[in-house]
Short mmCIF file of C-alpha atoms in Angstrom, two decimals:
data_model
loop_
_atom_site.label_atom_id
_atom_site.label_comp_id
_atom_site.label_asym_id
_atom_site.label_seq_id
_atom_site.Cartn_x
_atom_site.Cartn_y
_atom_site.Cartn_z
CA UNK A 1 -88.53 -63.30 81.99
CA UNK A 2 -87.06 -59.97 83.07
CA UNK A 3 -83.57 -61.29 82.22
CA UNK A 4 -84.64 -62.32 78.70
CA UNK A 5 -86.27 -58.94 78.14
CA UNK A 6 -83.08 -57.22 79.22
CA UNK A 7 -81.00 -59.30 76.78
CA UNK A 8 -83.37 -58.40 73.92
CA UNK A 9 -82.99 -54.67 74.64
CA UNK A 10 -79.17 -55.00 74.88
CA UNK A 11 -78.96 -56.75 71.49
CA UNK A 12 -81.12 -54.12 69.84
CA UNK A 13 -78.85 -51.38 71.18
CA UNK A 14 -75.61 -53.06 70.04
CA UNK A 15 -76.99 -53.57 66.54
CA UNK A 16 -77.68 -49.87 66.10
CA UNK A 17 -75.65 -47.71 63.68
CA UNK A 18 -74.49 -45.24 66.34
CA UNK A 19 -73.07 -48.02 68.52
CA UNK A 20 -71.26 -49.62 65.56
CA UNK A 21 -69.68 -46.27 64.62
CA UNK A 22 -68.44 -45.70 68.17
CA UNK A 23 -67.01 -49.24 68.27
CA UNK A 24 -65.10 -48.72 64.99
CA UNK A 25 -63.78 -45.39 66.26
CA UNK A 26 -62.50 -47.00 69.47
CA UNK A 27 -60.76 -49.79 67.52
CA UNK A 28 -59.15 -47.24 65.20
CA UNK A 29 -57.78 -45.30 68.15
CA UNK A 30 -56.27 -48.51 69.55
CA UNK A 31 -54.50 -49.20 66.25
CA UNK A 32 -53.21 -45.65 65.66
CA UNK A 33 -52.93 -44.31 69.21
CA UNK A 34 -49.70 -43.31 71.03
CA UNK A 35 -49.03 -46.90 72.19
CA UNK A 36 -49.20 -48.14 68.62
CA UNK A 37 -46.75 -45.39 67.61
CA UNK A 38 -44.24 -46.51 70.25
CA UNK A 39 -44.66 -50.12 69.11
CA UNK A 40 -43.98 -49.13 65.50
CA UNK A 41 -40.88 -47.16 66.46
CA UNK A 42 -39.46 -50.14 68.41
CA UNK A 43 -39.31 -52.26 65.22
CA UNK A 44 -36.02 -51.46 63.42
CA UNK A 45 -35.91 -51.13 59.67
CA UNK A 46 -33.52 -53.51 57.84
CA UNK A 47 -31.14 -50.62 57.08
CA UNK A 48 -31.05 -49.54 60.74
CA UNK A 49 -30.49 -53.10 61.97
CA UNK A 50 -27.71 -53.66 59.43
CA UNK A 51 -25.98 -50.41 60.42
CA UNK A 52 -26.34 -51.38 64.10
CA UNK A 53 -24.67 -54.78 63.60
CA UNK A 54 -21.77 -53.22 61.65
CA UNK A 55 -21.35 -50.57 64.35
CA UNK A 56 -21.25 -53.32 66.99
CA UNK A 57 -18.47 -55.07 65.04
CA UNK A 58 -16.44 -51.85 64.84
CA UNK A 59 -16.93 -50.92 68.51
CA UNK A 60 -15.92 -54.46 69.52
CA UNK A 61 -12.68 -53.97 67.57
CA UNK A 62 -11.93 -50.73 69.45
CA UNK A 63 -12.52 -52.35 72.86
CA UNK A 64 -10.20 -55.20 71.86
CA UNK A 65 -7.38 -52.85 70.81
CA UNK A 66 -7.65 -50.95 74.11
CA UNK A 67 -7.59 -54.21 76.08
CA UNK A 68 -4.51 -55.42 74.16
CA UNK A 69 -2.71 -52.18 75.06
CA UNK A 70 -3.59 -52.64 78.73
CA UNK A 71 -2.31 -56.24 78.62
CA UNK A 72 0.97 -55.07 77.08
CA UNK A 73 1.49 -52.17 79.52
CA UNK A 74 0.42 -54.00 82.68
CA UNK A 75 1.73 -57.54 82.10
CA UNK A 76 4.31 -57.73 79.31
CA UNK A 77 6.21 -54.43 79.53
CA UNK A 78 7.31 -54.87 83.20
CA UNK A 79 8.87 -58.31 82.48
CA UNK A 80 10.37 -57.47 79.08
CA UNK A 81 13.95 -57.37 80.42
CA UNK A 82 13.69 -60.80 82.11
CA UNK A 83 15.25 -63.91 80.63
CA UNK A 84 12.36 -66.07 79.35
CA UNK A 85 11.78 -69.10 77.15
CA UNK A 86 11.25 -68.92 73.40
CA UNK A 87 7.49 -69.48 73.83
CA UNK A 88 7.12 -66.63 76.35
CA UNK A 89 9.07 -64.26 74.08
CA UNK A 90 6.85 -65.40 71.22
CA UNK A 91 3.68 -64.44 73.16
CA UNK A 92 5.15 -61.00 73.95
CA UNK A 93 6.02 -60.44 70.28
CA UNK A 94 2.57 -61.59 69.17
CA UNK A 95 0.80 -59.17 71.52
CA UNK A 96 2.79 -56.26 70.02
CA UNK A 97 1.93 -57.48 66.52
CA UNK A 98 -1.76 -57.82 67.44
CA UNK A 99 -1.85 -54.24 68.76
CA UNK A 100 -0.44 -52.89 65.49
CA UNK A 101 -2.58 -55.12 63.27
CA UNK A 102 -5.91 -54.55 65.03
CA UNK A 103 -5.17 -50.84 65.43
CA UNK A 104 -4.71 -50.61 61.65
CA UNK A 105 -7.84 -52.72 61.10
CA UNK A 106 -9.94 -50.46 63.35
CA UNK A 107 -8.72 -47.28 61.63
CA UNK A 108 -9.64 -48.72 58.24
CA UNK A 109 -13.03 -49.86 59.57
CA UNK A 110 -13.82 -46.26 60.52
CA UNK A 111 -13.41 -44.99 56.95
CA UNK A 112 -14.90 -47.89 54.99
CA UNK A 113 -18.54 -48.69 54.24
CA UNK A 114 -18.13 -52.41 54.87
CA UNK A 115 -15.87 -53.71 57.68
CA UNK A 116 -16.60 -57.25 56.47
CA UNK A 117 -14.66 -56.65 53.25
CA UNK A 118 -11.65 -55.71 55.39
CA UNK A 119 -11.96 -58.94 57.38
CA UNK A 120 -11.97 -60.84 54.09
CA UNK A 121 -8.94 -58.88 52.88
CA UNK A 122 -6.90 -59.61 56.04
CA UNK A 123 -8.02 -63.22 56.61
CA UNK A 124 -4.56 -64.61 55.81
CA UNK A 125 -2.96 -62.15 58.24
CA UNK A 126 -5.37 -63.37 60.93
CA UNK A 127 -4.29 -66.94 60.21
CA UNK A 128 -0.55 -66.17 60.39
CA UNK A 129 -0.63 -64.06 63.57
CA UNK A 130 -3.07 -66.18 65.56
CA UNK A 131 -1.40 -69.43 64.57
CA UNK A 132 1.88 -68.05 65.93
CA UNK A 133 0.07 -67.03 69.14
CA UNK A 134 -1.42 -70.52 69.49
CA UNK A 135 1.94 -72.26 68.91
CA UNK A 136 3.50 -70.22 71.74
CA UNK A 137 0.66 -70.70 74.25
CA UNK A 138 2.97 -72.71 76.51
CA UNK A 139 4.67 -69.40 77.35
CA UNK A 140 1.51 -67.92 78.90
CA UNK A 141 2.03 -69.70 82.23
CA UNK A 142 5.64 -68.50 82.39
CA UNK A 143 4.62 -64.88 81.74
CA UNK A 144 1.92 -65.03 84.43
CA UNK A 145 4.45 -66.50 86.87
CA UNK A 146 7.04 -63.81 86.07
CA UNK A 147 4.52 -60.96 86.36
CA UNK A 148 4.39 -58.75 89.44
CA UNK A 149 2.30 -60.15 92.33
CA UNK A 150 0.33 -56.90 92.20
CA UNK A 151 -0.62 -57.54 88.55
CA UNK A 152 -3.96 -59.24 87.99
CA UNK A 153 -3.37 -61.64 85.10
CA UNK A 154 -6.35 -63.97 85.34
CA UNK A 155 -6.92 -65.35 81.85
CA UNK A 156 -6.16 -62.05 80.14
CA UNK A 157 -3.51 -63.57 77.88
CA UNK A 158 -6.22 -65.84 76.43
CA UNK A 159 -8.36 -62.82 75.41
CA UNK A 160 -6.91 -62.79 71.84
CA UNK A 161 -8.22 -66.31 71.17
CA UNK A 162 -11.56 -65.47 72.81
CA UNK A 163 -11.90 -62.37 70.64
CA UNK A 164 -11.12 -64.35 67.50
CA UNK A 165 -14.08 -66.63 68.26
CA UNK A 166 -16.41 -63.59 68.17
CA UNK A 167 -15.84 -62.87 64.47
CA UNK A 168 -17.91 -65.87 63.27
CA UNK A 169 -20.71 -64.73 65.62
CA UNK A 170 -20.77 -61.19 64.18
CA UNK A 171 -20.47 -62.46 60.60
CA UNK A 172 -23.22 -65.03 61.12
CA UNK A 173 -25.64 -62.30 62.26
CA UNK A 174 -24.72 -60.15 59.26
CA UNK A 175 -25.15 -63.00 56.77
CA UNK A 176 -28.54 -64.00 58.21
CA UNK A 177 -29.73 -60.40 57.89
CA UNK A 178 -28.48 -60.11 54.31
CA UNK A 179 -30.11 -63.40 53.33
CA UNK A 180 -33.46 -61.93 54.41
CA UNK A 181 -32.82 -58.56 52.74
CA UNK A 182 -30.50 -59.24 49.80
CA UNK A 183 -30.86 -55.68 48.49
CA UNK A 184 -28.83 -54.35 51.45
CA UNK A 185 -25.52 -55.68 50.10
CA UNK A 186 -24.38 -56.86 46.68
CA UNK A 187 -21.45 -58.95 47.97
CA UNK A 188 -23.46 -61.55 49.90
CA UNK A 189 -21.40 -64.42 48.44
CA UNK A 190 -18.16 -62.77 49.62
CA UNK A 191 -19.67 -62.24 53.08
CA UNK A 192 -20.60 -65.93 53.33
CA UNK A 193 -17.09 -66.89 52.16
CA UNK A 194 -15.60 -64.66 54.88
CA UNK A 195 -17.81 -66.30 57.51
CA UNK A 196 -16.72 -69.78 56.34
CA UNK A 197 -13.08 -68.65 56.35
CA UNK A 198 -13.24 -67.49 59.98
CA UNK A 199 -15.08 -70.65 61.05
CA UNK A 200 -12.37 -72.79 59.45
CA UNK A 201 -9.67 -70.65 61.07
CA UNK A 202 -11.19 -71.10 64.55
CA UNK A 203 -11.45 -74.87 64.07
CA UNK A 204 -7.87 -75.03 62.75
CA UNK A 205 -6.48 -73.04 65.70
CA UNK A 206 -8.46 -75.14 68.18
CA UNK A 207 -6.93 -78.30 66.68
CA UNK A 208 -3.50 -76.66 66.61
CA UNK A 209 -3.84 -75.79 70.28
CA UNK A 210 -4.77 -79.38 71.12
CA UNK A 211 -1.83 -80.73 69.11
CA UNK A 212 0.56 -78.32 70.80
CA UNK A 213 -0.64 -79.26 74.29
CA UNK A 214 -0.46 -82.94 73.34
CA UNK A 215 3.09 -82.68 72.02
CA UNK A 216 4.25 -80.94 75.21
CA UNK A 217 2.64 -83.69 77.29
CA UNK A 218 4.20 -86.40 75.15
CA UNK A 219 7.69 -84.87 75.35
CA UNK A 220 7.44 -84.58 79.13
CA UNK A 221 6.35 -88.21 79.46
CA UNK A 222 9.05 -89.53 77.15
CA UNK A 223 11.67 -87.43 78.91
CA UNK A 224 11.02 -89.52 82.06
CA UNK A 225 12.46 -92.53 80.26
CA UNK A 226 15.24 -90.68 78.47
CA UNK A 227 13.57 -90.85 75.04
CA UNK A 228 13.84 -87.77 72.82
CA UNK A 229 11.00 -87.03 70.39
CA UNK A 230 12.00 -84.63 67.63
CA UNK A 231 9.20 -85.62 65.22
CA UNK A 232 5.83 -84.03 66.10
CA UNK A 233 3.16 -86.65 66.75
CA UNK A 234 -0.55 -85.95 66.78
CA UNK A 235 -2.20 -87.32 69.89
CA UNK A 236 -5.45 -89.15 69.24
CA UNK A 237 -6.48 -89.97 72.80
CA UNK A 238 -5.39 -89.50 76.38
CA UNK A 239 -7.33 -90.55 79.43
CA UNK A 240 -8.34 -93.36 81.72
CA UNK A 241 -7.85 -96.93 80.51
CA UNK A 242 -10.20 -99.60 81.86
CA UNK A 243 -8.38 -102.93 81.54
CA UNK A 244 -9.95 -106.39 81.61
CA UNK A 245 -7.65 -107.55 84.43
CA UNK A 246 -6.40 -104.37 86.11
CA UNK A 247 -4.38 -106.14 88.81
CA UNK A 248 -1.92 -107.43 86.18
CA UNK A 249 -0.72 -104.02 84.99
CA UNK A 250 1.01 -101.14 86.70
CA UNK A 251 -0.52 -98.45 84.48
CA UNK A 252 -3.96 -96.89 84.44
CA UNK A 253 -3.79 -94.39 81.57
CA UNK A 254 -2.15 -93.85 78.22
CA UNK A 255 -1.25 -91.35 75.55
CA UNK A 256 -2.06 -92.71 72.10
CA UNK A 257 -0.72 -91.13 68.89
CA UNK A 258 -1.93 -91.22 65.29
CA UNK A 259 1.06 -93.28 64.17
CA UNK A 260 0.43 -95.95 66.83
CA UNK A 261 2.94 -94.87 69.47
CA UNK A 262 1.59 -95.59 72.96
CA UNK A 263 2.94 -94.20 76.21
CA UNK A 264 1.48 -96.19 79.10
CA UNK A 265 1.35 -93.98 82.18
CA UNK A 266 0.54 -93.89 85.87
CA UNK A 267 -1.83 -91.11 86.96
CA UNK A 268 -0.56 -89.16 89.95
CA UNK A 269 -3.45 -86.71 89.88
CA UNK A 270 -5.64 -85.08 87.25
CA UNK A 271 -2.75 -83.09 85.73
CA UNK A 272 0.46 -85.05 86.34
CA UNK A 273 1.41 -88.36 84.73
CA UNK A 274 4.54 -90.52 84.86
CA UNK A 275 5.39 -92.77 81.92
CA UNK A 276 5.76 -96.50 82.60
CA UNK A 277 6.46 -97.88 79.12
CA UNK A 278 6.78 -96.55 75.57
CA UNK A 279 5.60 -99.02 72.93
CA UNK A 280 4.57 -99.19 69.29
CA UNK A 281 1.13 -100.63 68.52
CA UNK A 282 1.47 -103.51 66.04
CA UNK A 283 -2.15 -104.63 65.66
CA UNK A 284 -5.46 -104.77 67.48
CA UNK A 285 -7.85 -107.74 67.83
CA UNK A 286 -11.34 -108.00 69.22
CA UNK A 287 -12.21 -111.04 71.35
CA UNK A 288 -15.52 -111.96 72.99
CA UNK A 289 -14.87 -110.10 76.24
CA UNK A 290 -11.95 -107.76 75.53
CA UNK A 291 -9.88 -105.90 72.97
CA UNK A 292 -6.30 -107.15 72.66
CA UNK A 293 -3.56 -104.69 71.74
CA UNK A 294 -0.26 -106.22 70.64
CA UNK A 295 2.63 -103.80 71.12
CA UNK A 296 6.39 -103.78 70.58
CA UNK A 297 8.58 -102.20 73.26
CA UNK A 298 11.79 -100.26 72.62
CA UNK A 299 13.70 -103.37 73.82
CA UNK A 300 12.03 -105.53 71.14
CA UNK A 301 9.57 -107.33 73.45
CA UNK A 302 6.02 -108.14 72.35
CA UNK A 303 3.19 -107.40 74.78
CA UNK A 304 -0.53 -108.17 74.78
CA UNK A 305 -2.72 -105.62 76.51
CA UNK A 306 -6.34 -106.58 77.27
CA UNK A 307 -8.83 -103.69 77.35
CA UNK A 308 -12.42 -104.12 78.45
CA UNK A 309 -15.03 -103.89 75.69
CA UNK A 310 -17.44 -100.96 75.44
CA UNK A 311 -15.01 -98.45 76.92
CA UNK A 312 -13.68 -95.27 75.39
CA UNK A 313 -10.15 -96.66 75.30
CA UNK A 314 -11.06 -99.86 73.44
CA UNK A 315 -13.25 -98.01 70.92
CA UNK A 316 -10.42 -95.56 70.17
CA UNK A 317 -7.94 -98.38 69.52
CA UNK A 318 -10.42 -100.31 67.34
CA UNK A 319 -11.22 -97.21 65.31
CA UNK A 320 -7.53 -96.48 64.77
CA UNK A 321 -6.80 -100.04 63.66
CA UNK A 322 -9.79 -100.11 61.29
CA UNK A 323 -8.59 -96.90 59.64
CA UNK A 324 -5.09 -98.28 59.38
CA UNK A 325 -6.45 -101.53 57.90
CA UNK A 326 -8.32 -99.61 55.21
CA UNK A 327 -5.06 -97.98 54.14
CA UNK A 328 -3.06 -101.21 54.11
CA UNK A 329 -6.03 -103.41 53.00
CA UNK A 330 -5.53 -106.25 55.48
CA UNK A 331 -8.55 -107.70 57.29
CA UNK A 332 -9.06 -107.04 60.98
CA UNK A 333 -8.05 -110.22 62.79
CA UNK A 334 -10.76 -111.99 64.72
CA UNK A 335 -8.43 -113.32 67.41
CA UNK A 336 -4.86 -113.16 68.66
#
C-alpha cells in the first residue's frame, strides 16, 4: 500500500506545470548546448567538402611530382651513361616526360578553379605517355639491376601506374558529390565523361601490360626451338593443363594465343618454362569424358590432345573454338 501511495504522489508531481517546464528546458539545453555545437561543426557543408576533395586531388599531384623527381635523381640519373636495352632507355625517357607533364599539370591546377577540366583536357596526353611507359615495362628489371646496390628501388618504378589508378578514385568521389548537389558544378556531364575516360584508360593499359608480358613470354618460349615471332600475338591463356592421360605427354602447361597458336611447355618452376612443341590448333571436339584438341605441328604432323573435362584449360579451348565457329559458321563437332 505504501508503494502504491508513493507512485500516486510521484505521478502527480511529474504532471505538474513546473516539472514540465524544467523538463523542456533541459531538453532544449541538450539540443543547443556546447556538445551540439561541436556536432554541428563536424558536419561539412557541400561547398567545403567539394573544396576539400579538389584540394586532395591537387596535393596528390604535388606529392607525385616530387616522388618522380626523387626516382629520376636516385635511380635513373646515376645509370644514364650505361649501355642499356631499348626498353630500359624508354622507361628513363618516360620518367623525364612524366616529370615535365605532371609539373605543368600541377602548376595549372594551382591557378584554375576546376582541376577536373584540366584532366579532361590532357586525357589524350595521359594515354600517349602512359601507354609508352607500359610498353617499355620490360626495362624496369634491367634498370633495377643496373642501379647502385645502395639505391633502394623496391617497386618505385611502378609508382607511375599506381598513381594513374588513383585518378578514377578521386573523380568518382567528385562525381558522387556533384550528383547529390548538382548546383555545385555546371559541367557534371563533362566530369562523368572524364571519369569514364580514365576508367577506360586504366583498363586499356592493364590489358596492354598483360599483352606485353605475354608476348615476351611467347618469344622466349619460341626462341628455345629456333622459331622467330615477328607478328604480335595476344595470349588468351597460360597455366596448368590437366590432361586425361597425363602419362602419355611430356608437357604439363601451355601458352594459348587468340589465333590458335599453342606452345606446349614443361614447367620448371612457377616462373620458368621450356617449350616442348609449337603447334596450330585446327579444331576442338568435346567427348563424353574429355576435350580433344587436334593440332598441326610445324613439321605437318596432326596430333590429338585429350584434356580432362571441367578444367580451366578445357573450358578455355572450348570457348575459343565456339567463338571461332560463330565467325566461320561451322557447327562444333560432336566427336573426333
